[in-house]
mmCIF file of C-alpha atoms in Angstrom:
data_model
loop_
_atom_site.group_PDB
_atom_site.id
_atom_site.type_symbol
_atom_site.label_atom_id
_atom_site.label_comp_id
_atom_site.label_asym_id
_atom_site.label_seq_id
_atom_site.Cartn_x
_atom_site.Cartn_y
_atom_site.Cartn_z
ATOM 1 C CA LYS M 1 65.929 48.261 165.940
ATOM 2 C CA GLY M 2 67.585 46.983 169.017
ATOM 3 C CA LYS M 3 71.025 48.803 167.966
ATOM 4 C CA GLU M 4 73.303 52.089 169.407
ATOM 5 C CA SER M 5 73.148 54.437 166.672
ATOM 6 C CA THR M 6 74.623 58.220 165.690
ATOM 7 C CA SER M 7 72.671 61.199 164.565
ATOM 8 C CA GLU M 8 73.698 63.465 161.614
ATOM 9 C CA VAL M 9 75.307 66.912 162.907
ATOM 10 C CA LEU M 10 72.381 68.590 164.583
ATOM 11 C CA ILE M 11 73.256 72.373 165.653
ATOM 12 C CA SER M 12 72.217 72.243 169.694
ATOM 13 C CA ALA M 13 69.483 74.136 170.581
ATOM 14 C CA THR M 14 71.297 75.080 174.086
ATOM 15 C CA SER M 15 74.962 76.025 173.221
ATOM 16 C CA GLY M 16 74.347 76.711 169.011
ATOM 17 C CA LEU M 17 77.291 74.054 168.606
ATOM 18 C CA PRO M 18 77.161 71.602 165.617
ATOM 19 C CA THR M 19 76.932 68.597 168.234
ATOM 20 C CA LEU M 20 76.261 64.242 167.294
ATOM 21 C CA ASN M 21 73.609 62.571 169.357
ATOM 22 C CA MET M 22 73.733 59.520 170.509
ATOM 23 C CA GLY M 23 71.474 56.902 171.613
ATOM 24 C CA ILE M 24 72.192 53.074 173.381
ATOM 25 C CA PRO M 25 68.637 50.934 173.630
ATOM 26 C CA LEU M 26 68.340 49.196 177.434
ATOM 27 C CA GLN M 27 66.986 45.899 176.574
ATOM 28 C CA THR M 28 65.173 43.313 178.770
ATOM 29 C CA ALA M 29 64.164 39.822 177.844
ATOM 30 C CA GLN M 30 60.754 41.613 176.646
ATOM 31 C CA GLY M 31 63.297 43.476 173.901
ATOM 32 C CA VAL M 32 63.887 46.851 174.068
ATOM 33 C CA THR M 33 61.957 49.055 176.861
ATOM 34 C CA GLY M 34 64.647 52.360 176.342
ATOM 35 C CA VAL M 35 67.307 54.246 174.828
ATOM 36 C CA ILE M 36 69.609 56.645 177.052
ATOM 37 C CA GLN M 37 70.623 59.493 174.379
ATOM 38 C CA GLY M 38 72.862 61.724 174.951
ATOM 39 C CA GLY M 39 74.455 65.055 173.076
ATOM 40 C CA ASN M 40 78.144 65.815 172.783
ATOM 41 C CA ALA M 41 79.635 68.998 170.844
ATOM 42 C CA LEU M 42 81.743 68.992 168.860
ATOM 43 C CA ALA M 43 84.469 70.308 169.586
ATOM 44 C CA HIS M 44 85.013 68.098 172.757
ATOM 45 C CA LEU M 45 84.888 65.286 170.855
ATOM 46 C CA SER M 46 88.097 67.576 168.600
ATOM 47 C CA GLU M 47 90.323 67.997 171.465
ATOM 48 C CA PHE M 48 89.729 64.615 173.311
ATOM 49 C CA LEU M 49 90.698 63.412 170.069
ATOM 50 C CA ALA M 50 93.905 66.421 169.282
ATOM 51 C CA GLY M 51 94.396 65.378 173.182
ATOM 52 C CA HIS M 52 95.180 61.705 172.849
ATOM 53 C CA ILE M 53 97.011 61.747 169.130
ATOM 54 C CA ASP M 54 100.485 62.817 168.911
ATOM 55 C CA LYS M 55 101.432 66.561 168.206
ATOM 56 C CA LYS M 56 102.459 64.825 164.464
ATOM 57 C CA TYR M 57 100.572 63.120 163.198
ATOM 58 C CA THR M 58 96.647 64.477 161.550
ATOM 59 C CA ALA M 59 93.792 62.602 162.068
ATOM 60 C CA PHE M 60 89.785 63.388 162.118
ATOM 61 C CA ILE M 61 86.437 61.136 160.948
ATOM 62 C CA ALA M 62 84.544 62.362 157.919
ATOM 63 C CA ASP M 63 80.655 61.822 157.035
ATOM 64 C CA ASN M 64 79.329 60.464 154.388
ATOM 65 C CA THR M 65 78.439 63.592 152.667
ATOM 66 C CA GLY M 66 82.169 64.549 152.675
ATOM 67 C CA LYS M 67 82.125 66.868 155.546
ATOM 68 C CA ILE M 68 84.607 66.644 157.724
ATOM 69 C CA PHE M 69 83.283 67.097 162.084
ATOM 70 C CA ILE M 70 85.876 66.190 163.611
ATOM 71 C CA HIS M 71 89.615 66.564 163.067
ATOM 72 C CA THR M 72 92.536 67.660 166.003
ATOM 73 C CA ASN M 73 92.375 70.575 165.345
ATOM 74 C CA PRO M 74 89.586 72.072 166.177
ATOM 75 C CA GLU M 75 89.328 74.159 164.190
ATOM 76 C CA VAL M 76 88.626 72.503 161.092
ATOM 77 C CA ALA M 77 86.182 70.496 162.918
ATOM 78 C CA ARG M 78 83.894 73.612 163.248
ATOM 79 C CA GLU M 79 84.614 75.344 159.740
ATOM 80 C CA ARG M 80 83.764 71.724 158.039
ATOM 81 C CA PRO M 81 85.406 71.106 155.173
ATOM 82 C CA ASP M 82 84.691 69.997 152.159
ATOM 83 C CA ILE M 83 86.628 66.821 151.310
ATOM 84 C CA SER M 84 84.182 64.338 148.870
ATOM 85 C CA GLU M 85 86.190 64.658 146.377
ATOM 86 C CA GLU M 86 88.974 64.080 146.640
ATOM 87 C CA LYS M 87 90.839 60.138 146.133
ATOM 88 C CA PHE M 88 90.601 58.808 149.598
ATOM 89 C CA PHE M 89 87.036 59.863 150.575
ATOM 90 C CA GLN M 90 86.073 58.335 147.673
ATOM 91 C CA GLU M 91 87.352 54.946 147.555
ATOM 92 C CA GLY M 92 87.020 54.499 151.164
ATOM 93 C CA PHE M 93 82.756 55.230 150.602
ATOM 94 C CA THR M 94 82.416 53.882 146.682
ATOM 95 C CA GLN M 95 83.880 50.764 147.674
ATOM 96 C CA GLN M 96 83.809 50.914 151.656
ATOM 97 C CA LYS M 97 87.000 49.472 152.247
ATOM 98 C CA ASN M 98 89.855 50.789 154.166
ATOM 99 C CA GLY M 99 93.218 51.598 152.409
ATOM 100 C CA PHE M 100 95.659 54.248 152.294
ATOM 101 C CA VAL M 101 97.482 57.212 149.044
ATOM 102 C CA ILE M 102 100.117 59.564 148.190
ATOM 103 C CA SER M 103 98.032 63.136 148.006
ATOM 104 C CA LYS M 104 99.708 65.925 147.476
ATOM 105 C CA ASP M 105 99.379 68.945 150.492
ATOM 106 C CA PRO M 106 98.974 72.135 150.077
ATOM 107 C CA ASN M 107 103.030 73.096 150.141
ATOM 108 C CA GLY M 108 103.010 70.402 147.188
ATOM 109 C CA GLN M 109 105.183 67.515 149.420
ATOM 110 C CA ASP M 110 104.047 64.676 149.563
ATOM 111 C CA ILE M 111 101.182 63.126 152.404
ATOM 112 C CA TYR M 112 100.065 60.252 153.034
ATOM 113 C CA THR M 113 96.565 59.064 154.103
ATOM 114 C CA TYR M 114 95.007 56.282 155.408
ATOM 115 C CA TYR M 115 91.982 55.638 155.138
ATOM 116 C CA LEU M 116 88.800 53.175 157.915
ATOM 117 C CA TYR M 117 85.561 52.751 156.611
ATOM 118 C CA ASP M 118 83.125 52.421 159.334
ATOM 119 C CA ASN M 119 80.126 50.660 158.532
ATOM 120 C CA GLU M 120 78.466 50.812 161.615
ATOM 121 C CA ASN M 121 77.695 55.044 161.820
ATOM 122 C CA ASN M 122 78.419 55.276 157.707
ATOM 123 C CA TRP M 123 81.959 57.212 158.577
ATOM 124 C CA LEU M 124 85.589 57.943 157.291
ATOM 125 C CA ILE M 125 88.135 57.705 160.280
ATOM 126 C CA CYS M 126 91.061 58.961 158.484
ATOM 127 C CA THR M 127 95.083 59.579 159.606
ATOM 128 C CA GLN M 128 97.492 61.860 157.341
ATOM 129 C CA LEU M 129 100.855 61.352 157.962
ATOM 130 C CA PRO M 130 103.691 64.139 156.656
ATOM 131 C CA SER M 131 106.068 62.099 153.328
ATOM 132 C CA ASP M 132 108.318 63.062 155.818
ATOM 133 C CA ILE M 133 107.403 61.250 159.874
ATOM 134 C CA VAL M 134 107.047 57.847 156.967
ATOM 135 C CA ARG M 135 110.528 58.091 155.391
ATOM 136 C CA ALA M 136 111.777 58.826 158.328
ATOM 137 C CA PRO M 137 113.300 55.718 159.830
ATOM 138 C CA ILE M 138 114.906 54.539 156.509
ATOM 139 C CA VAL M 139 116.559 58.235 156.313
ATOM 140 C CA ASP M 140 117.572 56.433 159.468
ATOM 141 C CA MET M 141 118.552 53.367 158.233
ATOM 142 C CA GLN M 142 120.575 54.387 155.018
ATOM 143 C CA LYS M 143 122.405 56.914 157.628
ATOM 144 C CA LYS M 144 123.400 54.419 159.560
ATOM 145 C CA ALA M 145 124.236 51.644 157.243
ATOM 146 C CA GLY M 146 126.279 54.480 155.324
ATOM 147 C CA LEU M 147 128.366 54.568 158.241
ATOM 148 C CA VAL M 148 128.635 51.367 158.937
ATOM 149 C CA PHE M 149 130.242 51.287 155.250
ATOM 150 C CA PHE M 150 132.616 54.363 156.470
ATOM 151 C CA VAL M 151 133.398 52.376 159.522
ATOM 152 C CA LEU M 152 134.418 48.565 157.042
ATOM 153 C CA LEU M 153 135.708 50.037 154.574
ATOM 154 C CA LEU M 154 137.835 52.213 156.905
ATOM 155 C CA ILE M 155 138.259 49.441 158.560
ATOM 156 C CA ILE M 156 139.427 47.737 155.136
ATOM 157 C CA LEU M 157 141.910 50.461 154.066
ATOM 158 C CA LEU M 158 143.573 50.269 157.052
ATOM 159 C CA ALA M 159 143.737 46.598 157.026
ATOM 160 C CA GLY M 160 145.096 46.479 153.613
ATOM 161 C CA THR M 161 147.323 49.140 154.105
ATOM 162 C CA ALA M 162 149.185 46.897 156.819
ATOM 163 C CA PHE M 163 148.369 43.664 154.093
ATOM 164 C CA SER M 164 150.730 45.938 151.540
ATOM 165 C CA LYS M 165 153.429 46.193 154.135
ATOM 166 C CA ARG M 166 154.011 43.770 155.362
ATOM 167 C CA LEU M 167 154.037 41.554 151.553
ATOM 168 C CA VAL M 168 156.593 45.544 150.043
ATOM 169 C CA GLN M 169 159.174 45.246 153.106
ATOM 170 C CA PRO M 170 160.875 41.777 152.654
ATOM 171 C CA LEU M 171 161.336 42.842 148.957
ATOM 172 C CA LYS M 172 162.542 45.857 149.532
ATOM 173 C CA GLN M 173 164.793 44.716 151.443
ATOM 174 C CA ILE M 174 165.419 41.847 149.589
ATOM 175 C CA CYS M 175 166.177 43.902 146.665
ATOM 176 C CA LEU M 176 168.571 45.971 148.705
ATOM 177 C CA TYR M 177 170.783 43.747 149.683
ATOM 178 C CA ALA M 178 171.317 42.042 146.019
ATOM 179 C CA GLU M 179 172.154 45.709 145.199
ATOM 180 C CA LYS M 180 175.228 44.853 147.880
ATOM 181 C CA ILE M 181 176.456 42.008 146.878
ATOM 182 C CA ALA M 182 176.187 42.820 143.031
ATOM 183 C CA HIS M 183 178.621 45.611 144.487
ATOM 184 C CA GLY M 184 180.315 42.744 146.163
ATOM 185 C CA ASP M 185 179.503 44.030 149.611
ATOM 186 C CA LEU M 186 178.925 40.357 151.705
ATOM 187 C CA SER M 187 179.108 41.857 154.949
ATOM 188 C CA LEU M 188 175.338 41.770 155.381
ATOM 189 C CA ASN M 189 173.525 40.601 158.264
ATOM 190 C CA LYS M 190 170.665 37.911 157.816
ATOM 191 C CA ILE M 191 167.747 39.158 156.488
ATOM 192 C CA GLU M 192 164.762 38.375 159.386
ATOM 193 C CA GLU M 193 161.812 35.925 158.153
ATOM 194 C CA ALA M 194 158.691 36.349 159.346
ATOM 195 C CA SER M 195 157.019 33.923 161.517
ATOM 196 C CA SER M 196 154.531 33.202 159.443
ATOM 197 C CA HIS M 197 156.234 30.963 157.472
ATOM 198 C CA ASP M 198 154.630 32.369 153.966
ATOM 199 C CA GLU M 199 156.033 32.862 150.691
ATOM 200 C CA PHE M 200 158.161 35.761 152.215
ATOM 201 C CA SER M 201 159.393 33.374 153.978
ATOM 202 C CA VAL M 202 160.851 31.039 152.520
ATOM 203 C CA LEU M 203 162.347 33.560 149.578
ATOM 204 C CA ALA M 204 163.752 35.685 152.639
ATOM 205 C CA GLN M 205 165.483 32.085 153.615
ATOM 206 C CA ASN M 206 166.213 31.051 150.322
ATOM 207 C CA PHE M 207 168.616 34.619 149.807
ATOM 208 C CA ASN M 208 169.835 34.363 153.361
ATOM 209 C CA ASP M 209 171.203 30.297 152.615
ATOM 210 C CA MET M 210 172.432 32.401 148.597
ATOM 211 C CA VAL M 211 174.849 34.823 150.473
ATOM 212 C CA THR M 212 175.445 32.150 153.313
ATOM 213 C CA SER M 213 176.916 30.272 150.059
ATOM 214 C CA LEU M 214 178.619 32.907 149.042
ATOM 215 C CA LYS M 215 180.798 33.716 151.450
ATOM 216 C CA LYS M 216 181.610 29.695 151.707
ATOM 217 C CA LEU M 217 182.588 29.900 148.138
ATOM 218 C CA LEU M 218 184.938 32.773 148.366
ATOM 219 C CA LEU M 219 186.183 31.878 151.478
ATOM 220 C CA GLN M 220 186.997 28.672 149.889
ATOM 221 C CA ILE M 221 188.791 30.242 147.071
ATOM 222 C CA CYS M 222 190.815 32.506 149.067
ATOM 223 C CA HIS M 223 191.774 29.728 150.720
ATOM 224 C CA SER M 224 193.092 28.092 147.664
ATOM 225 C CA SER M 225 194.579 30.987 146.103
ATOM 226 C CA GLU M 226 196.496 31.207 149.353
ATOM 227 C CA GLN M 227 197.531 27.309 148.710
ATOM 228 C CA VAL M 228 198.276 28.345 145.518
ATOM 229 C CA ALA M 229 200.215 31.059 145.892
ATOM 230 C CA ALA M 230 201.842 29.553 148.750
ATOM 231 C CA SER M 231 203.189 26.902 145.984
ATOM 232 C CA SER M 232 204.157 28.806 143.179
ATOM 233 C CA GLU M 233 206.806 30.822 145.953
ATOM 234 C CA GLU M 234 207.824 26.799 146.962
ATOM 235 C CA LEU M 235 207.972 26.140 142.612
ATOM 236 C CA THR M 236 209.826 29.639 142.312
ATOM 237 C CA ALA M 237 212.546 29.163 146.035
ATOM 238 C CA THR M 238 213.314 25.657 144.044
ATOM 239 C CA ALA M 239 214.007 26.642 140.576
ATOM 240 C CA GLU M 240 216.155 29.769 141.636
ATOM 241 C CA GLN M 241 218.291 26.461 143.700
ATOM 242 C CA ALA M 242 218.078 24.238 140.986
ATOM 243 C CA ALA M 243 220.065 27.524 139.248
ATOM 244 C CA ASN M 244 221.815 28.101 141.565
ATOM 245 C CA LEU M 245 223.808 24.764 141.537
ATOM 246 C CA SER M 246 224.070 24.354 138.142
ATOM 247 C CA CYS M 247 226.206 27.571 138.053
#
């Protein structure tokens, strides 16, 4: 028919091993003039496949009867297991489409099977991956996200602690000074005012102004008291003099 073709799995008469025969037509302007035919032992094809597939993956090819004839493990290819009852095989051949399914391996672990239907040879080409390999990038991303979240949380806690300390320290100092003033101690240094000019800086400034005003008021009271005392002494002296004169 002028097309490349592949035979069913045959047993070689010379080696006694499962073999695939392939035919390639020789074409000219007049049509097909001949065929190049060759056979290849399935074990060689399996070894070739194993050499070009990552060891983490399992790849195989099944014919239309559901028998695996090429596998990354040559031993499996020689046994030719039947997968015709598998869901992915039935979907691939019945619907002749590509896709993937999630199934269980003999140990009960999830396994992802990706299949490709080859309509030229009527084969199903499959690749299987354990779930831990498929999910490894997701798990790694989750770990990195968790680490980033932890670092951000630590930064927020440290920033919150520093900010809280900045808020509480001026209030504690003002409370301490207010307690001293309540006990009559005005020998206080000014509260250090923050350079940020926020509410706490204004509060500290107002408190310092209050202390300064109290000091000025006390000085005025003391000065007035001294003047009253001096005036009283003068009045007393004048009264004594008047009493002496009247005698």
